[in-house]
GROMACS .gro file of C-alpha atoms in nm:
model
  339
    1MET     CA    1  -1.143  -0.599  -0.517
    2MET     CA    2  -0.869  -0.799  -0.685
    3ASP     CA    3  -1.041  -1.127  -0.595
    4PHE     CA    4  -1.375  -0.993  -0.721
    5ALA     CA    5  -1.221  -0.882  -1.051
    6TYR     CA    6  -1.043  -1.215  -1.085
    7TRP     CA    7  -1.347  -1.436  -1.033
    8LEU     CA    8  -1.603  -1.246  -1.241
    9PRO     CA    9  -1.456  -1.353  -1.581
   10ILE     CA   10  -1.449  -1.713  -1.458
   11VAL     CA   11  -1.818  -1.696  -1.361
   12TRP     CA   12  -1.900  -1.550  -1.701
   13ALA     CA   13  -1.689  -1.813  -1.875
   14VAL     CA   14  -1.899  -2.081  -1.704
   15ILE     CA   15  -2.220  -1.908  -1.816
   16LEU     CA   16  -2.090  -1.877  -2.172
   17VAL     CA   17  -1.985  -2.243  -2.188
   18ALA     CA   18  -2.322  -2.347  -2.041
   19ALA     CA   19  -2.510  -2.143  -2.305
   20ILE     CA   20  -2.302  -2.293  -2.586
   21SER     CA   21  -2.346  -2.645  -2.446
   22ILE     CA   22  -2.723  -2.609  -2.416
   23TYR     CA   23  -2.739  -2.469  -2.768
   24VAL     CA   24  -2.536  -2.762  -2.903
   25VAL     CA   25  -2.765  -3.009  -2.727
   26LEU     CA   26  -3.096  -2.848  -2.826
   27ASP     CA   27  -3.019  -2.720  -3.175
   28GLY     CA   28  -2.784  -3.008  -3.252
   29PHE     CA   29  -3.051  -3.272  -3.278
   30ASP     CA   30  -3.287  -3.059  -3.490
   31LEU     CA   31  -3.003  -2.973  -3.730
   32GLY     CA   32  -2.927  -3.344  -3.732
   33ILE     CA   33  -3.286  -3.425  -3.826
   34GLY     CA   34  -3.254  -3.191  -4.123
   35MET     CA   35  -2.945  -3.376  -4.242
   36LEU     CA   36  -3.118  -3.713  -4.192
   37PHE     CA   37  -3.370  -3.614  -4.460
   38ALA     CA   38  -3.101  -3.738  -4.699
   39PHE     CA   39  -3.157  -4.094  -4.571
   40GLU     CA   40  -3.535  -4.091  -4.532
   41ARG     CA   41  -3.724  -4.031  -4.857
   42HIS     CA   42  -4.079  -4.125  -4.751
   43PRO     CA   43  -4.282  -3.800  -4.721
   44ASP     CA   44  -4.500  -3.916  -4.431
   45ARG     CA   45  -4.202  -4.026  -4.226
   46ARG     CA   46  -4.025  -3.699  -4.306
   47ASP     CA   47  -4.330  -3.521  -4.166
   48VAL     CA   48  -4.304  -3.726  -3.846
   49MET     CA   49  -3.937  -3.630  -3.816
   50VAL     CA   50  -4.026  -3.262  -3.847
   51ASN     CA   51  -4.321  -3.291  -3.609
   52THR     CA   52  -4.094  -3.415  -3.329
   53ILE     CA   53  -3.913  -3.078  -3.330
   54ALA     CA   54  -4.174  -2.839  -3.471
   55PRO     CA   55  -4.305  -2.714  -3.133
   56VAL     CA   56  -3.960  -2.637  -2.991
   57TRP     CA   57  -3.702  -2.585  -3.267
   58ASP     CA   58  -3.724  -2.205  -3.296
   59GLY     CA   59  -3.671  -2.157  -2.923
   60ASN     CA   60  -3.340  -2.343  -2.937
   61GLU     CA   61  -3.166  -2.047  -3.103
   62THR     CA   62  -3.227  -1.848  -2.783
   63TRP     CA   63  -2.910  -2.001  -2.642
   64MET     CA   64  -2.704  -1.892  -2.943
   65VAL     CA   65  -2.827  -1.535  -2.892
   66LEU     CA   66  -2.740  -1.555  -2.523
   67GLY     CA   67  -2.390  -1.680  -2.604
   68GLY     CA   68  -2.336  -1.400  -2.855
   69ALA     CA   69  -2.462  -1.140  -2.608
   70VAL     CA   70  -2.226  -1.266  -2.337
   71LEU     CA   71  -1.932  -1.257  -2.577
   72TYR     CA   72  -2.020  -0.904  -2.688
   73GLY     CA   73  -2.097  -0.757  -2.347
   74VAL     CA   74  -1.856  -0.937  -2.115
   75PHE     CA   75  -1.564  -1.030  -2.339
   76PRO     CA   76  -1.555  -0.744  -2.593
   77GLY     CA   77  -1.188  -0.803  -2.663
   78ALA     CA   78  -1.262  -1.158  -2.773
   79TYR     CA   79  -1.567  -1.047  -2.972
   80SER     CA   80  -1.375  -0.781  -3.165
   81THR     CA   81  -1.090  -1.023  -3.234
   82LEU     CA   82  -1.279  -1.340  -3.319
   83LEU     CA   83  -1.554  -1.187  -3.531
   84PRO     CA   84  -1.324  -1.055  -3.808
   85ALA     CA   85  -1.144  -1.390  -3.811
   86PHE     CA   86  -1.468  -1.580  -3.873
   87TYR     CA   87  -1.684  -1.339  -4.072
   88LEU     CA   88  -1.718  -1.583  -4.362
   89PRO     CA   89  -1.833  -1.895  -4.172
   90ILE     CA   90  -2.051  -1.690  -3.935
   91VAL     CA   91  -2.236  -1.517  -4.220
   92LEU     CA   92  -2.268  -1.846  -4.407
   93MET     CA   93  -2.402  -2.017  -4.093
   94LEU     CA   94  -2.660  -1.743  -4.030
   95LEU     CA   95  -2.778  -1.748  -4.391
   96ALA     CA   96  -2.808  -2.128  -4.374
   97LEU     CA   97  -3.012  -2.105  -4.051
   98ILE     CA   98  -3.241  -1.843  -4.203
   99PHE     CA   99  -3.297  -2.042  -4.522
  100ARG     CA  100  -3.347  -2.357  -4.317
  101GLY     CA  101  -3.615  -2.184  -4.108
  102VAL     CA  102  -3.797  -2.066  -4.420
  103ALA     CA  103  -3.775  -2.414  -4.574
  104PHE     CA  104  -3.907  -2.565  -4.251
  105GLU     CA  105  -4.239  -2.382  -4.293
  106PHE     CA  106  -4.264  -2.366  -4.673
  107ARG     CA  107  -4.220  -2.741  -4.725
  108VAL     CA  108  -4.565  -2.789  -4.569
  109MET     CA  109  -4.728  -2.497  -4.748
  110THR     CA  110  -4.614  -2.624  -5.088
  111ARG     CA  111  -4.741  -2.979  -5.039
  112GLY     CA  112  -4.894  -3.101  -5.364
  113THR     CA  113  -4.760  -2.814  -5.574
  114GLY     CA  114  -4.447  -2.989  -5.697
  115ARG     CA  115  -4.217  -2.749  -5.512
  116GLU     CA  116  -4.196  -2.941  -5.185
  117GLY     CA  117  -3.877  -3.114  -5.301
  118MET     CA  118  -3.700  -2.781  -5.338
  119TRP     CA  119  -3.780  -2.683  -4.979
  120ASN     CA  120  -3.685  -3.028  -4.849
  121ALA     CA  121  -3.349  -2.986  -5.020
  122GLY     CA  122  -3.317  -2.639  -4.865
  123PHE     CA  123  -3.394  -2.783  -4.523
  124MET     CA  124  -3.123  -3.046  -4.569
  125ALA     CA  125  -2.866  -2.805  -4.711
  126GLY     CA  126  -2.929  -2.537  -4.449
  127SER     CA  127  -2.894  -2.789  -4.168
  128GLY     CA  128  -2.573  -2.939  -4.308
  129ILE     CA  129  -2.406  -2.606  -4.387
  130ALA     CA  130  -2.493  -2.460  -4.046
  131ALA     CA  131  -2.354  -2.768  -3.869
  132PHE     CA  132  -2.033  -2.767  -4.073
  133CYS     CA  133  -1.977  -2.395  -4.014
  134GLN     CA  134  -2.021  -2.435  -3.639
  135GLY     CA  135  -1.762  -2.711  -3.632
  136ALA     CA  136  -1.523  -2.516  -3.854
  137ILE     CA  137  -1.554  -2.209  -3.630
  138LEU     CA  138  -1.484  -2.421  -3.323
  139GLY     CA  139  -1.182  -2.577  -3.493
  140GLY     CA  140  -1.060  -2.235  -3.601
  141VAL     CA  141  -1.080  -2.101  -3.246
  142VAL     CA  142  -0.897  -2.402  -3.101
  143GLN     CA  143  -0.617  -2.390  -3.357
  144GLY     CA  144  -0.570  -2.018  -3.282
  145ILE     CA  145  -0.570  -1.698  -3.483
  146ARG     CA  146  -0.304  -1.441  -3.560
  147VAL     CA  147  -0.329  -1.144  -3.324
  148VAL     CA  148  -0.118  -0.827  -3.330
  149ASP     CA  149  -0.170  -0.562  -3.060
  150GLY     CA  150  -0.497  -0.724  -2.956
  151ALA     CA  151  -0.648  -0.724  -3.307
  152PHE     CA  152  -0.693  -0.993  -3.570
  153ALA     CA  153  -0.407  -0.976  -3.819
  154GLY     CA  154  -0.487  -1.265  -4.053
  155GLY     CA  155  -0.689  -1.322  -4.368
  156PRO     CA  156  -1.056  -1.419  -4.420
  157LEU     CA  157  -0.969  -1.782  -4.507
  158ASP     CA  158  -0.718  -1.844  -4.229
  159PHE     CA  159  -0.978  -2.047  -4.040
  160LEU     CA  160  -1.007  -2.297  -4.326
  161THR     CA  161  -0.746  -2.563  -4.251
  162PRO     CA  162  -0.748  -2.944  -4.251
  163PHE     CA  163  -0.806  -2.934  -3.874
  164SER     CA  164  -1.109  -2.702  -3.896
  165VAL     CA  165  -1.252  -2.908  -4.183
  166LEU     CA  166  -1.215  -3.222  -3.970
  167CYS     CA  167  -1.395  -3.048  -3.683
  168GLY     CA  168  -1.672  -2.938  -3.920
  169LEU     CA  169  -1.726  -3.290  -4.049
  170ALA     CA  170  -1.716  -3.432  -3.694
  171VAL     CA  171  -1.982  -3.187  -3.579
  172MET     CA  172  -2.201  -3.275  -3.878
  173CYS     CA  173  -2.169  -3.643  -3.789
  174GLY     CA  174  -2.235  -3.571  -3.422
  175TYR     CA  175  -2.545  -3.362  -3.489
  176ALA     CA  176  -2.679  -3.632  -3.722
  177LEU     CA  177  -2.623  -3.885  -3.442
  178LEU     CA  178  -2.812  -3.663  -3.197
  179GLY     CA  179  -3.095  -3.638  -3.450
  180ALA     CA  180  -3.107  -4.013  -3.503
  181THR     CA  181  -3.109  -4.092  -3.130
  182TRP     CA  182  -3.370  -3.821  -3.067
  183LEU     CA  183  -3.594  -3.990  -3.326
  184ILE     CA  184  -3.533  -4.329  -3.162
  185TRP     CA  185  -3.674  -4.175  -2.845
  186ARG     CA  186  -3.964  -3.991  -3.008
  187THR     CA  187  -4.085  -4.215  -3.292
  188THR     CA  188  -4.213  -4.566  -3.352
  189GLY     CA  189  -4.230  -4.836  -3.618
  190VAL     CA  190  -4.032  -4.828  -3.940
  191LEU     CA  191  -3.882  -4.486  -3.871
  192GLU     CA  192  -3.751  -4.587  -3.529
  193THR     CA  193  -3.597  -4.903  -3.678
  194SER     CA  194  -3.426  -4.701  -3.951
  195CYS     CA  195  -3.295  -4.452  -3.694
  196ARG     CA  196  -3.138  -4.733  -3.493
  197ARG     CA  197  -2.952  -4.843  -3.805
  198TRP     CA  198  -2.840  -4.486  -3.885
  199ALA     CA  199  -2.735  -4.426  -3.526
  200ALA     CA  200  -2.508  -4.731  -3.521
  201ARG     CA  201  -2.320  -4.610  -3.829
  202LEU     CA  202  -2.306  -4.246  -3.721
  203ALA     CA  203  -2.173  -4.345  -3.379
  204VAL     CA  204  -1.875  -4.514  -3.545
  205GLY     CA  205  -1.810  -4.201  -3.752
  206LEU     CA  206  -1.835  -3.971  -3.450
  207PHE     CA  207  -1.609  -4.194  -3.240
  208LEU     CA  208  -1.343  -4.187  -3.513
  209GLY     CA  209  -1.384  -3.810  -3.535
  210ILE     CA  210  -1.339  -3.773  -3.159
  211VAL     CA  211  -1.024  -3.984  -3.168
  212ALA     CA  212  -0.877  -3.790  -3.462
  213VAL     CA  213  -0.951  -3.448  -3.313
  214SER     CA  214  -0.828  -3.557  -2.969
  215LEU     CA  215  -0.495  -3.677  -3.108
  216TRP     CA  216  -0.451  -3.371  -3.331
  217THR     CA  217  -0.547  -3.096  -3.085
  218PRO     CA  218  -0.256  -3.135  -2.839
  219LEU     CA  219  -0.013  -3.105  -3.131
  220LEU     CA  220  -0.138  -2.759  -3.228
  221HIS     CA  221   0.031  -2.571  -2.941
  222ALA     CA  222   0.276  -2.671  -2.669
  223PRO     CA  223   0.050  -2.560  -2.378
  224TYR     CA  224  -0.224  -2.790  -2.514
  225LEU     CA  225   0.011  -3.087  -2.505
  226ARG     CA  226   0.133  -3.009  -2.152
  227ARG     CA  227  -0.224  -2.985  -2.028
  228TRP     CA  228  -0.282  -3.351  -2.122
  229THR     CA  229   0.059  -3.509  -2.061
  230ASP     CA  230   0.227  -3.331  -1.768
  231TRP     CA  231   0.206  -3.467  -1.415
  232PRO     CA  232  -0.023  -3.430  -1.219
  233ASN     CA  233  -0.254  -3.292  -1.493
  234ILE     CA  234  -0.285  -3.635  -1.648
  235VAL     CA  235  -0.452  -3.769  -1.332
  236PHE     CA  236  -0.735  -3.514  -1.360
  237VAL     CA  237  -0.787  -3.532  -1.737
  238ALA     CA  238  -0.760  -3.911  -1.780
  239PRO     CA  239  -1.130  -3.972  -1.689
  240VAL     CA  240  -1.242  -3.785  -2.004
  241PRO     CA  241  -1.116  -4.037  -2.263
  242VAL     CA  242  -1.205  -4.327  -2.033
  243LEU     CA  243  -1.565  -4.205  -2.007
  244VAL     CA  244  -1.584  -4.164  -2.385
  245VAL     CA  245  -1.513  -4.536  -2.422
  246VAL     CA  246  -1.754  -4.627  -2.141
  247LEU     CA  247  -2.034  -4.425  -2.300
  248GLY     CA  248  -1.959  -4.592  -2.632
  249ALA     CA  249  -2.009  -4.933  -2.473
  250LEU     CA  250  -2.333  -4.819  -2.309
  251PHE     CA  251  -2.450  -4.676  -2.641
  252VAL     CA  252  -2.400  -5.007  -2.821
  253MET     CA  253  -2.568  -5.193  -2.537
  254GLY     CA  254  -2.866  -4.957  -2.544
  255LEU     CA  255  -2.916  -5.000  -2.918
  256ARG     CA  256  -2.897  -5.379  -2.899
  257ARG     CA  257  -3.143  -5.396  -2.609
  258GLY     CA  258  -3.394  -5.165  -2.776
  259HIS     CA  259  -3.369  -4.879  -2.528
  260SER     CA  260  -3.539  -4.556  -2.632
  261LYS     CA  261  -3.377  -4.285  -2.418
  262GLY     CA  262  -3.040  -4.450  -2.350
  263PRO     CA  263  -2.876  -4.390  -2.691
  264PHE     CA  264  -2.977  -4.022  -2.688
  265LEU     CA  265  -2.839  -3.971  -2.338
  266CYS     CA  266  -2.513  -4.144  -2.435
  267ALA     CA  267  -2.481  -3.919  -2.741
  268LEU     CA  268  -2.537  -3.615  -2.518
  269GLY     CA  269  -2.270  -3.750  -2.285
  270TRP     CA  270  -2.024  -3.771  -2.574
  271PHE     CA  271  -2.086  -3.406  -2.660
  272PHE     CA  272  -2.047  -3.304  -2.297
  273LEU     CA  273  -1.715  -3.488  -2.273
  274CYS     CA  274  -1.592  -3.335  -2.600
  275LEU     CA  275  -1.675  -2.984  -2.481
  276SER     CA  276  -1.512  -3.062  -2.146
  277GLY     CA  277  -1.199  -3.183  -2.322
  278LEU     CA  278  -1.181  -2.869  -2.536
  279GLY     CA  279  -1.233  -2.655  -2.227
  280ILE     CA  280  -0.951  -2.833  -2.048
  281THR     CA  281  -0.728  -2.784  -2.353
  282VAL     CA  282  -0.776  -2.411  -2.413
  283TRP     CA  283  -0.819  -2.288  -2.054
  284PRO     CA  284  -0.765  -2.002  -1.964
  285TYR     CA  285  -0.744  -1.861  -2.317
  286ALA     CA  286  -1.041  -1.675  -2.466
  287VAL     CA  287  -0.856  -1.621  -2.795
  288PRO     CA  288  -0.598  -1.899  -2.825
  289PRO     CA  289  -0.308  -1.908  -2.808
  290GLY     CA  290  -0.236  -1.566  -2.654
  291LEU     CA  291  -0.531  -1.377  -2.499
  292THR     CA  292  -0.675  -1.495  -2.167
  293LEU     CA  293  -1.020  -1.429  -2.020
  294TRP     CA  294  -0.884  -1.139  -1.817
  295ASP     CA  295  -0.714  -0.983  -2.119
  296VAL     CA  296  -1.040  -0.950  -2.314
  297SER     CA  297  -1.302  -0.892  -2.041
  298SER     CA  298  -1.495  -0.571  -1.977
  299PRO     CA  299  -1.457  -0.369  -1.650
  300PRO     CA  300  -1.571  -0.549  -1.334
  301SER     CA  301  -1.853  -0.297  -1.277
  302SER     CA  302  -1.993  -0.374  -1.623
  303GLN     CA  303  -1.965  -0.748  -1.567
  304PHE     CA  304  -2.144  -0.726  -1.235
  305PHE     CA  305  -2.426  -0.513  -1.381
  306GLN     CA  306  -2.482  -0.769  -1.657
  307LEU     CA  307  -2.460  -1.056  -1.408
  308VAL     CA  308  -2.756  -0.914  -1.214
  309GLY     CA  309  -2.967  -0.904  -1.530
  310THR     CA  310  -2.859  -1.252  -1.631
  311ALA     CA  311  -2.945  -1.390  -1.287
  312ILE     CA  312  -3.302  -1.269  -1.348
  313LEU     CA  313  -3.341  -1.373  -1.711
  314LEU     CA  314  -3.158  -1.707  -1.714
  315PRO     CA  315  -3.404  -1.889  -1.482
  316ILE     CA  316  -3.692  -1.759  -1.697
  317ILE     CA  317  -3.532  -1.893  -2.016
  318LEU     CA  318  -3.457  -2.227  -1.849
  319THR     CA  319  -3.812  -2.254  -1.715
  320TYR     CA  320  -3.991  -2.200  -2.045
  321THR     CA  321  -3.744  -2.425  -2.227
  322ILE     CA  322  -3.798  -2.712  -1.983
  323TYR     CA  323  -4.174  -2.654  -1.980
  324SER     CA  324  -4.203  -2.657  -2.360
  325TYR     CA  325  -4.018  -2.988  -2.383
  326HIS     CA  326  -4.232  -3.128  -2.102
  327VAL     CA  327  -4.558  -3.031  -2.275
  328PHE     CA  328  -4.456  -3.185  -2.609
  329ARG     CA  329  -4.305  -3.504  -2.466
  330GLY     CA  330  -4.389  -3.856  -2.579
  331LYS     CA  331  -4.386  -4.052  -2.902
  332VAL     CA  332  -4.495  -3.892  -3.230
  333THR     CA  333  -4.672  -4.098  -3.498
  334GLU     CA  334  -4.799  -4.034  -3.852
  335THR     CA  335  -5.144  -3.956  -3.712
  336ASP     CA  336  -5.007  -3.667  -3.507
  337GLY     CA  337  -4.952  -3.325  -3.658
  338TYR     CA  338  -4.822  -2.986  -3.565
  339HIS     CA  339  -4.887  -2.773  -3.874
   0.00000   0.00000   0.00000
């Protein structure tokens, strides 16, 4: 029974990280496309950008809901501690996502009325604010929160520090890069050429952000530093920064050779490595720097009951997600339309 109770939180941690990672991948590039509206002013090309994500964008939030449900049902101690610490950015993020969704549809309905510009601006602002809040929340979790007797004991603005702001800006840059590389894959002509130019610049910004966050994070808490510098840990974690550089070289090569899918896959690889690095850093804490997975998890019987339901639902969600992307694959041009 002890082994069963020990391994269940680890299984759930893997499921939670997988849900967050899939959300970052799927919703990251459509938030990035919203931010890229700031660089593309031509209305027809903006429509093409939107049409590449229109059939699938609303299903991407499924993974955010799954992650929230896992946190609430399996790690209630973390949920009750983290939520009060991040009420402000969470509410702001949700409002931005709602307004962004409304703007997504209304920008088409108001075509020719003179109000399309307002909804385009809302689409851009909602995407940028949501991306920044997600990065700031992540940075706030990594830097740790004040906990007394298992409850949050800080203030509503404790999350807002130079480190969390850096993380927010890095995530914005990363999502914009995902959006640009997605459009390289899915578009043609002038728009694809512009996206290659944007992607080259955004990749430099993201790489600098990765370096800055990677150097700063181990200095936040002593266990973080030991995880990356102590022997033999360094042998197992060294491939992460090495692979970041390798993917950077492959990214540049793919852009120069005119590859369509390569830059997007390299950008996804960067995100995977960043999430892996953060996981290595904070493990086994659910609420850094003091509460572990086992401290905040629900009873084993509850975890097992929810695991059975998840084992049924997760393949269904994965199947319709993969199928939807398969159906709407291929290049999108100005002659194609979704609305």
